[in-house]
mmCIF file of C-alpha atoms in Angstrom:
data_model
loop_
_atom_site.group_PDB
_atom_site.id
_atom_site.type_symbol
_atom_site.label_atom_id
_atom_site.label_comp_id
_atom_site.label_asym_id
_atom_site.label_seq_id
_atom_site.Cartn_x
_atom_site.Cartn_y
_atom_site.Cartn_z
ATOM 1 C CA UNK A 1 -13.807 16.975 -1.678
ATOM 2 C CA UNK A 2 -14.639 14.818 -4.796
ATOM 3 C CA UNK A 3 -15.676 11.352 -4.396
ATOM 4 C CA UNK A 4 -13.042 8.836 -6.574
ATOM 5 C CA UNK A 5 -14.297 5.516 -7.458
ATOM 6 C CA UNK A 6 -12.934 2.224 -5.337
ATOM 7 C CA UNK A 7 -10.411 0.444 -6.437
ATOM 8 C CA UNK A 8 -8.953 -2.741 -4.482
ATOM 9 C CA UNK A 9 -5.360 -4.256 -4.169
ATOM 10 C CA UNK A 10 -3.671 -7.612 -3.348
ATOM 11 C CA UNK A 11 -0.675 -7.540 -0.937
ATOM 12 C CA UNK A 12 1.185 -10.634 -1.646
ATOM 13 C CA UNK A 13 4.136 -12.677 0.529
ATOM 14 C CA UNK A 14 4.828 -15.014 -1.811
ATOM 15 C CA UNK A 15 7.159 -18.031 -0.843
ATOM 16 C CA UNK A 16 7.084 -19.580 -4.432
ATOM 17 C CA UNK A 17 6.620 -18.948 -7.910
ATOM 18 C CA UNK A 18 3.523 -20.982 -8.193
ATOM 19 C CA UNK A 19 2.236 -19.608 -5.353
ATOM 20 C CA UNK A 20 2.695 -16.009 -6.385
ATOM 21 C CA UNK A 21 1.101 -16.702 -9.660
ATOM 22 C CA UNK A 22 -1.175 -18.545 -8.154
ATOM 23 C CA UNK A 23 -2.875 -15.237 -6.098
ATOM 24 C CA UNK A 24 -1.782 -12.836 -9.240
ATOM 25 C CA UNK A 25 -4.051 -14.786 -11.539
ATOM 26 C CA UNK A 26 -7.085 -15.065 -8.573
ATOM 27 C CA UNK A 27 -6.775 -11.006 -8.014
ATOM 28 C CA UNK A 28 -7.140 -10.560 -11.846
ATOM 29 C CA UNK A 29 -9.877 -12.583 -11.931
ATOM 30 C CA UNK A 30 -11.957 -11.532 -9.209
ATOM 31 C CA UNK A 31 -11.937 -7.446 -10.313
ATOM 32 C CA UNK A 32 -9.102 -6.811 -7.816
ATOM 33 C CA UNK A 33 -7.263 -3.457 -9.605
ATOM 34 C CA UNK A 34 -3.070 -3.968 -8.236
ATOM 35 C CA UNK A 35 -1.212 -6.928 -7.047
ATOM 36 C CA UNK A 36 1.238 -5.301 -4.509
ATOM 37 C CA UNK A 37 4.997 -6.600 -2.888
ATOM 38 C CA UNK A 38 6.115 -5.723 0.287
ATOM 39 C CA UNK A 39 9.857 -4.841 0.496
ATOM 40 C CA UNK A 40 12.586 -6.826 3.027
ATOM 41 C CA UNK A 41 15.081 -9.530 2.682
ATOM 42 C CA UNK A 42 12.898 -11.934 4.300
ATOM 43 C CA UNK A 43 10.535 -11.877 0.583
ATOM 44 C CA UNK A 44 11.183 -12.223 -2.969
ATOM 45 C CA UNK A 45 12.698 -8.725 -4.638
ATOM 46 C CA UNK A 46 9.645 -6.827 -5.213
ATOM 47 C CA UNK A 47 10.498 -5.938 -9.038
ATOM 48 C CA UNK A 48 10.959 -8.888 -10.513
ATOM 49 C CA UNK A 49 8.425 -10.520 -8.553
ATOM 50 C CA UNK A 50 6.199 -8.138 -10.310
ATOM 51 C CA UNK A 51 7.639 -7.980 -13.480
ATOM 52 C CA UNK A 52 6.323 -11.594 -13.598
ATOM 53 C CA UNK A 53 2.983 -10.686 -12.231
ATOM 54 C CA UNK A 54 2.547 -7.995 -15.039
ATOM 55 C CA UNK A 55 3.437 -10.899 -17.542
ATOM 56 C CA UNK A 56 0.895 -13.356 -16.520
ATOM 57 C CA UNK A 57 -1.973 -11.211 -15.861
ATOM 58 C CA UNK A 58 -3.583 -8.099 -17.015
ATOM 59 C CA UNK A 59 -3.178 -6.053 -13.377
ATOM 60 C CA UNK A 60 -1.295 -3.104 -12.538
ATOM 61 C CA UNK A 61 1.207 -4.011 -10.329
ATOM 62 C CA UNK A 62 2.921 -1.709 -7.104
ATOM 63 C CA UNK A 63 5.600 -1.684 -4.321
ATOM 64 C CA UNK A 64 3.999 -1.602 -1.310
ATOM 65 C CA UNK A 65 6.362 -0.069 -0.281
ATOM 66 C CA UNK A 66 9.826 -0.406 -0.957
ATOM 67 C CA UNK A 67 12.199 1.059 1.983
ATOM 68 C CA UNK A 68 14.829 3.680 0.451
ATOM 69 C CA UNK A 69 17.527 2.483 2.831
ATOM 70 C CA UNK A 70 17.528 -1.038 1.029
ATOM 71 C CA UNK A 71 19.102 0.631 -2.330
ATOM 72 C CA UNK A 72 20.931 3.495 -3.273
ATOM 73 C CA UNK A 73 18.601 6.587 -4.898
ATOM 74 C CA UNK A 74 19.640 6.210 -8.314
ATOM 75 C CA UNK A 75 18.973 2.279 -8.120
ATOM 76 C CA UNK A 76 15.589 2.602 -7.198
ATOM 77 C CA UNK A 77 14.784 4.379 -9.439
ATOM 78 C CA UNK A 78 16.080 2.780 -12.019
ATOM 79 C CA UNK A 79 14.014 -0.648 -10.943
ATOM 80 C CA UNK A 80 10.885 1.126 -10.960
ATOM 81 C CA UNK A 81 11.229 3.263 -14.154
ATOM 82 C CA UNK A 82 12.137 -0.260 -15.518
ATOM 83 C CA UNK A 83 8.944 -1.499 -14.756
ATOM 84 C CA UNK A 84 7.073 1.135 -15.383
ATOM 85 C CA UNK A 85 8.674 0.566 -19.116
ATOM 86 C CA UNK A 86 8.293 -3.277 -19.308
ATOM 87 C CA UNK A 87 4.591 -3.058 -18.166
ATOM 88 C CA UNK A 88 3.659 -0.077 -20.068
ATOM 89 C CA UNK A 89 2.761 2.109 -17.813
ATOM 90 C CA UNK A 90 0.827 -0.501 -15.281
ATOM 91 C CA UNK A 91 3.715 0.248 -12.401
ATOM 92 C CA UNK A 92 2.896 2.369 -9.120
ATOM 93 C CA UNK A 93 5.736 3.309 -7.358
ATOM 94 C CA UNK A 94 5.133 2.856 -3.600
ATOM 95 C CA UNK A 95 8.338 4.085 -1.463
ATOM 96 C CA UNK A 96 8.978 5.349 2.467
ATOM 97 C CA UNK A 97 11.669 5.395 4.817
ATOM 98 C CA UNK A 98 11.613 1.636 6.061
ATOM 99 C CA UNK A 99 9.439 -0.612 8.696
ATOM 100 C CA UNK A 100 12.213 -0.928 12.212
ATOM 101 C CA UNK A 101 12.963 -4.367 10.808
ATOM 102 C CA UNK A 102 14.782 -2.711 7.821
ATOM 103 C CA UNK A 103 17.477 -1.343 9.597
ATOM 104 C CA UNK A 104 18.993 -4.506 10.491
ATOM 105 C CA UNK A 105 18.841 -5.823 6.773
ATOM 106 C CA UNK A 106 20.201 -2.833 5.360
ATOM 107 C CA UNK A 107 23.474 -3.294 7.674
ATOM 108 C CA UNK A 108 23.253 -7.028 5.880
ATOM 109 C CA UNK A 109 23.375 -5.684 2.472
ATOM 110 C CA UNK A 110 26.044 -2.756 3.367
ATOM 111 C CA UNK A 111 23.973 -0.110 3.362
ATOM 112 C CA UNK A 112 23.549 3.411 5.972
ATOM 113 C CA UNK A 113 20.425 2.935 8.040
ATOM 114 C CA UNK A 114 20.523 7.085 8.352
ATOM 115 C CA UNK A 115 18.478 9.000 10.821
ATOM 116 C CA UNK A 116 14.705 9.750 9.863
ATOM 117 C CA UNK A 117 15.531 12.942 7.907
ATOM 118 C CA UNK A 118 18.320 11.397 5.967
ATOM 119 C CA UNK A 119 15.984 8.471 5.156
ATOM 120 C CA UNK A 120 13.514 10.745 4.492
ATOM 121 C CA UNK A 121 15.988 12.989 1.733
ATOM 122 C CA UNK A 122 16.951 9.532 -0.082
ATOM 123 C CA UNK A 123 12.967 9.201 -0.104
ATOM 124 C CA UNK A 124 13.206 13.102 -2.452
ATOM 125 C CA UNK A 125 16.080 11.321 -4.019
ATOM 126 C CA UNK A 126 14.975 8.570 -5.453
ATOM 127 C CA UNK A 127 12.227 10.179 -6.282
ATOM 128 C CA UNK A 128 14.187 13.225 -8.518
ATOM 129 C CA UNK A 129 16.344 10.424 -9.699
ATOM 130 C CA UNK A 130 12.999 9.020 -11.593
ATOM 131 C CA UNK A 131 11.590 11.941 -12.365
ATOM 132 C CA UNK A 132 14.829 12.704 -14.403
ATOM 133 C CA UNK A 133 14.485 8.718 -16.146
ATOM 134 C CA UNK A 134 10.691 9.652 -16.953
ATOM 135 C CA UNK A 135 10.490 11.349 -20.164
ATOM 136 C CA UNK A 136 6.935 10.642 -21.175
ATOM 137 C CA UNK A 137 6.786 7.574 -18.829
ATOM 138 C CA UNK A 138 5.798 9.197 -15.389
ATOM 139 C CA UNK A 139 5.443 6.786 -13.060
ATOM 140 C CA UNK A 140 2.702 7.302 -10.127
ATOM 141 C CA UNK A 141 4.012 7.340 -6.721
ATOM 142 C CA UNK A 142 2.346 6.112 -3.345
ATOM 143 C CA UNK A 143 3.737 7.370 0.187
ATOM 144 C CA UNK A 144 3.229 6.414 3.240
ATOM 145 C CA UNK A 145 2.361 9.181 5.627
ATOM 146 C CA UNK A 146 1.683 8.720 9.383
ATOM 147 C CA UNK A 147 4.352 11.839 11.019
ATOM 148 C CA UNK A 148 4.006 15.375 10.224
ATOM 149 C CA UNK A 149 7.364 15.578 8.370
ATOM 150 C CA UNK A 150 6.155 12.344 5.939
ATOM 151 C CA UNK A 151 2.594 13.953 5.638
ATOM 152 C CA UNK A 152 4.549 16.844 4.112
ATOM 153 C CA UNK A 153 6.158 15.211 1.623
ATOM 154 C CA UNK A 154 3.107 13.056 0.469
ATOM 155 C CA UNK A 155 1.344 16.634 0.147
ATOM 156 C CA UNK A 156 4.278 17.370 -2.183
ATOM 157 C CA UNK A 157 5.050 14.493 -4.396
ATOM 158 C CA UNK A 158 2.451 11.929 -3.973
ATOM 159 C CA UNK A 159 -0.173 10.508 -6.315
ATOM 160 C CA UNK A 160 -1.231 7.788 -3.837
ATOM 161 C CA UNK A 161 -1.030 8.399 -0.337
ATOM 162 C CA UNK A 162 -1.718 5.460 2.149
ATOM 163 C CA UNK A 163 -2.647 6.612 5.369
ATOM 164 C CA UNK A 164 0.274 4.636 7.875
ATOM 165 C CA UNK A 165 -1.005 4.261 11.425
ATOM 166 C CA UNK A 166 -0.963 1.698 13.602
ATOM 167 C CA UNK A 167 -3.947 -1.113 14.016
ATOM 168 C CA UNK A 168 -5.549 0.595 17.334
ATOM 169 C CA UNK A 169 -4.869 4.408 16.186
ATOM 170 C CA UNK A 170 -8.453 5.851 16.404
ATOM 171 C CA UNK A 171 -10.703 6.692 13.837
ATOM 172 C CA UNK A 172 -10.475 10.372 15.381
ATOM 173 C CA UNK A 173 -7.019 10.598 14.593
ATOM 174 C CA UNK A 174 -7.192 9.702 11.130
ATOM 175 C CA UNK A 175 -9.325 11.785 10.110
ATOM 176 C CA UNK A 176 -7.231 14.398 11.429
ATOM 177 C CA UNK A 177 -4.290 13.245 9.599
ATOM 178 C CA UNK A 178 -6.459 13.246 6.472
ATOM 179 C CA UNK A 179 -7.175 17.087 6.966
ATOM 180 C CA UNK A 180 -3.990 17.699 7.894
ATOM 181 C CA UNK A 181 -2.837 16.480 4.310
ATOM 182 C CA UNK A 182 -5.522 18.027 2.584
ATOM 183 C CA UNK A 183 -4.302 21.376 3.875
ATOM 184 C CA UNK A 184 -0.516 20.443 3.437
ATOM 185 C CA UNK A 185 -1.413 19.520 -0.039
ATOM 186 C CA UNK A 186 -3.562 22.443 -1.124
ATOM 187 C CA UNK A 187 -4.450 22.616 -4.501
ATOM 188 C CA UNK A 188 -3.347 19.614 -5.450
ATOM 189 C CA UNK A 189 -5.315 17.814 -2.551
ATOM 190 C CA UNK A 190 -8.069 16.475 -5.291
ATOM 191 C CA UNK A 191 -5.625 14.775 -6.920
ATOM 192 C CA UNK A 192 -3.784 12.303 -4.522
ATOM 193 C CA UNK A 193 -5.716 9.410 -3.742
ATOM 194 C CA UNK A 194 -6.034 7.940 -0.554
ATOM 195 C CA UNK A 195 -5.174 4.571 0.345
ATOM 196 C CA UNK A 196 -6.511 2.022 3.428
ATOM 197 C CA UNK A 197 -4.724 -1.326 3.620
ATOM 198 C CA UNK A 198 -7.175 -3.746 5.574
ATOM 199 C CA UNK A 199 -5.242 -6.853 7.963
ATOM 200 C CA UNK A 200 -8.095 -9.482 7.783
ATOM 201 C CA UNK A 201 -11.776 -9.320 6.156
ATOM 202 C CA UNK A 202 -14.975 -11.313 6.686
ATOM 203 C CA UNK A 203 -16.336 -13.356 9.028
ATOM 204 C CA UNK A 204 -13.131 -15.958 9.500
ATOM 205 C CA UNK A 205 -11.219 -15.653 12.981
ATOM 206 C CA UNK A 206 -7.763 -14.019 13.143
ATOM 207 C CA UNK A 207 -4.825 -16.047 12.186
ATOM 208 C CA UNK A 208 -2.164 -17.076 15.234
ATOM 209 C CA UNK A 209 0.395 -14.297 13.292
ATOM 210 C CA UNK A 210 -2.090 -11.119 14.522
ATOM 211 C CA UNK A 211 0.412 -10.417 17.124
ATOM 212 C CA UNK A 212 3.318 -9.928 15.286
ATOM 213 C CA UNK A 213 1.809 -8.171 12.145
ATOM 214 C CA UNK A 214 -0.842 -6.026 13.842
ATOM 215 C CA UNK A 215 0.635 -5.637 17.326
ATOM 216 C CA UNK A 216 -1.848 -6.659 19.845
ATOM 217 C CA UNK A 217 -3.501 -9.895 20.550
ATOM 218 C CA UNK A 218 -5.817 -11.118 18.162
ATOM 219 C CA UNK A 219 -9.157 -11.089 20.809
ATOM 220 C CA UNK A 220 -8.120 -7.280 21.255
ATOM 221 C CA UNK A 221 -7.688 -6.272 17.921
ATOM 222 C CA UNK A 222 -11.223 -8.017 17.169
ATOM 223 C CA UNK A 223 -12.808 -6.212 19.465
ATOM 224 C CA UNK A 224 -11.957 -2.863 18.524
ATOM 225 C CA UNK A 225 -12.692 -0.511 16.202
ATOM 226 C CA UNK A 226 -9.753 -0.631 14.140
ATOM 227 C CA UNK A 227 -9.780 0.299 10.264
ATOM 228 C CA UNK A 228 -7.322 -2.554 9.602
ATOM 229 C CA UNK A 229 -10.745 -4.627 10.313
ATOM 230 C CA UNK A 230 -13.118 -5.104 7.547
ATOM 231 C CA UNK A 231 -15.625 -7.365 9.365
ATOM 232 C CA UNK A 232 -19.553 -8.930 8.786
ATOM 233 C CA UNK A 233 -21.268 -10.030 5.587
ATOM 234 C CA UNK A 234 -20.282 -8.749 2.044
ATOM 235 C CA UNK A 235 -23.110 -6.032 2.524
ATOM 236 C CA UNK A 236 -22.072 -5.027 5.849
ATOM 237 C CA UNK A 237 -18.337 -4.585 4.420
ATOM 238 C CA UNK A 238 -19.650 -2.178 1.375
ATOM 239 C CA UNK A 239 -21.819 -0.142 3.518
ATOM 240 C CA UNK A 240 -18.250 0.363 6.264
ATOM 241 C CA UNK A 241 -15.666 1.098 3.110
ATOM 242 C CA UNK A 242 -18.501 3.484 1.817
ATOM 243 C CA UNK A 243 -18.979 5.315 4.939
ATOM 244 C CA UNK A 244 -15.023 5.206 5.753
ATOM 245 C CA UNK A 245 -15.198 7.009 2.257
ATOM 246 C CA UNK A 246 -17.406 9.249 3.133
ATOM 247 C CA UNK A 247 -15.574 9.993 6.317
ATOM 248 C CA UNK A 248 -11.829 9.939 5.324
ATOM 249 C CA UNK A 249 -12.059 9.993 1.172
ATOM 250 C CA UNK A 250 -10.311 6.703 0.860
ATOM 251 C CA UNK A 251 -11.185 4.952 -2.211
ATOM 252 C CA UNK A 252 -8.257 2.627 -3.165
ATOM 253 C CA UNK A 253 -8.481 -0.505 -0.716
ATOM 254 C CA UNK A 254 -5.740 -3.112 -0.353
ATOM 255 C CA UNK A 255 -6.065 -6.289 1.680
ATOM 256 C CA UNK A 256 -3.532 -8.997 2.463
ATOM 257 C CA UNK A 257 -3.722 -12.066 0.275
ATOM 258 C CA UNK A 258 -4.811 -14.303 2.701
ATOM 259 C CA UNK A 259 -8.223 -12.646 2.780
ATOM 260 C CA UNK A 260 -8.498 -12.295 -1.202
ATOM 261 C CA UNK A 261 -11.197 -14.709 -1.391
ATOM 262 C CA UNK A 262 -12.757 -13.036 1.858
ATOM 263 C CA UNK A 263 -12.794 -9.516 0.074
ATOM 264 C CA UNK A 264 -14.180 -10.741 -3.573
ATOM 265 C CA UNK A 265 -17.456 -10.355 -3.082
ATOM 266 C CA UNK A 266 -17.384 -6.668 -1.817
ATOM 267 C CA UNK A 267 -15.003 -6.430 -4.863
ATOM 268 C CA UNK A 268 -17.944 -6.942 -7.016
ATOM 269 C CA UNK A 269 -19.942 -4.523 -5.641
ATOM 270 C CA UNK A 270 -17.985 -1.750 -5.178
ATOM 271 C CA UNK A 271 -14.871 -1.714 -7.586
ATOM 272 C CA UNK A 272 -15.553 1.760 -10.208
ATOM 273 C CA UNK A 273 -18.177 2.552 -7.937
#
């Protein structure tokens, strides 16, 4: 397996403008690689939201991840080929079948929730539809994989793969899923990237939302071993993400912006390392 260099992300949930410029600026200045937009009614659109962020600051910019039942196929991908036009190239693609919470808001936009395998063909779609629009502007794409069936098509089409399992799944069992994709993906398994999104970072204690985001209580998620933890001194944090590298072959870490600051310093001695 060959060893890629780290890269970090920013995953924003911007409420303003100012704000989100605010943490776009911050992640360009302190080394961070992407600024990244979750998908759902309850946030600013994703692509225009980084359409700005690509304006204002010298970052590549990503979905993270938009959820195919929210737009028709051909839609899709025509917002993200437009991006990946407007910012010249500085666009990844992230896409998968939807959190739960989607299926409600795609019955508010008018929209077919589908079962998993029809969420997971307008997944394909979408992504033929902007392979067609592409020309000599590919776009990258990241997928989600946790289930066999999604591992399969992240083997297939993905440039990014972030590995999706929940906050207590054990280390064990990811690096299972790893090998499992490795083998799905075959030759081309040296050239998808893995992804680990991290929920918190440092030494600072657990905000009152842990439940909600992560799951479980915030004293229980603290005192496991969960890779959605990133905890201890900037040293301590290098040495985990470069053993987790060692162990799974993730290289491209994204936190959530409220730990941005939390994350810098590990930023600096890691990122294109």
């Amino acid at each position: 397996m060959s060893e890629r260099r780290f890269r970090f992300g920013v995953v924003g949930s911007p409420r303003t403008g100012e704000e989100w410029m605010t943490t776009v600026r911050r992640a360009a200045e302190l080394g961070y690689s992407t600024v990244l937009m979750p998908d759902g009614l309850q946030l600013p659109s994703p692509f225009p939201s980084l359409a700005m962020a690509a304006a204002v600051a010298d970052i590549r910019v990503g979905t993270f991840v938009v959820a195919a039942p929210l737009r028709t196929p051909r839609a899709a991908a025509w917002e993200a080929h437009t991006l990946t036009v407007l910012t010249d190239g500085r666009f990844d693609f992230g896409i998968g079948t939807g959190r739960p919470d989607a299926e409600q808001q795609t019955a508010e936009i008018g929209l077919r929730w589908g079962s998993a395998k029809e969420r997971r063909d307008q997944v394909r779609e979408t992504l033929d539809q902007l392979a067609k629009l592409a020309g000599d502007r590919r776009t990258p794409i990241m997928l989600a994989a946790g289930g066999p069936r999604a591992l399969a098509l992240a083997a297939a089409r993905a440039d990014i793969v972030s590995l999706a399992k929940d906050a207590m799944t054990p280390r064990a069992d990811v690096l299972r899923l790893v090998r499992d994709l490795r083998e799905l993906a075959g030759s081309r398994a040296d050239d998808i990237e893995l992804a680990m999104n991290l929920f918190a970072a440092g030494t600072r204690e657990l905000p009152p939302w842990t439940k909600r985001a992560a799951g479980v209580e915030p004293e229980v998620l603290e005192a496991s071993d969960s890779l959605m933890m990133l905890r201890g001194t900037p040293q301590e944090m290098a040495d985990e993400l470069q053993r987790r590298r060692d162990e799974f072959g993730t290289s491209y870490i994204s936190v959530n912006s409220t730990y941005l600051e939390d994350l810098a310093p590990v930023v600096e001695m890691l990122n294109g390392k």
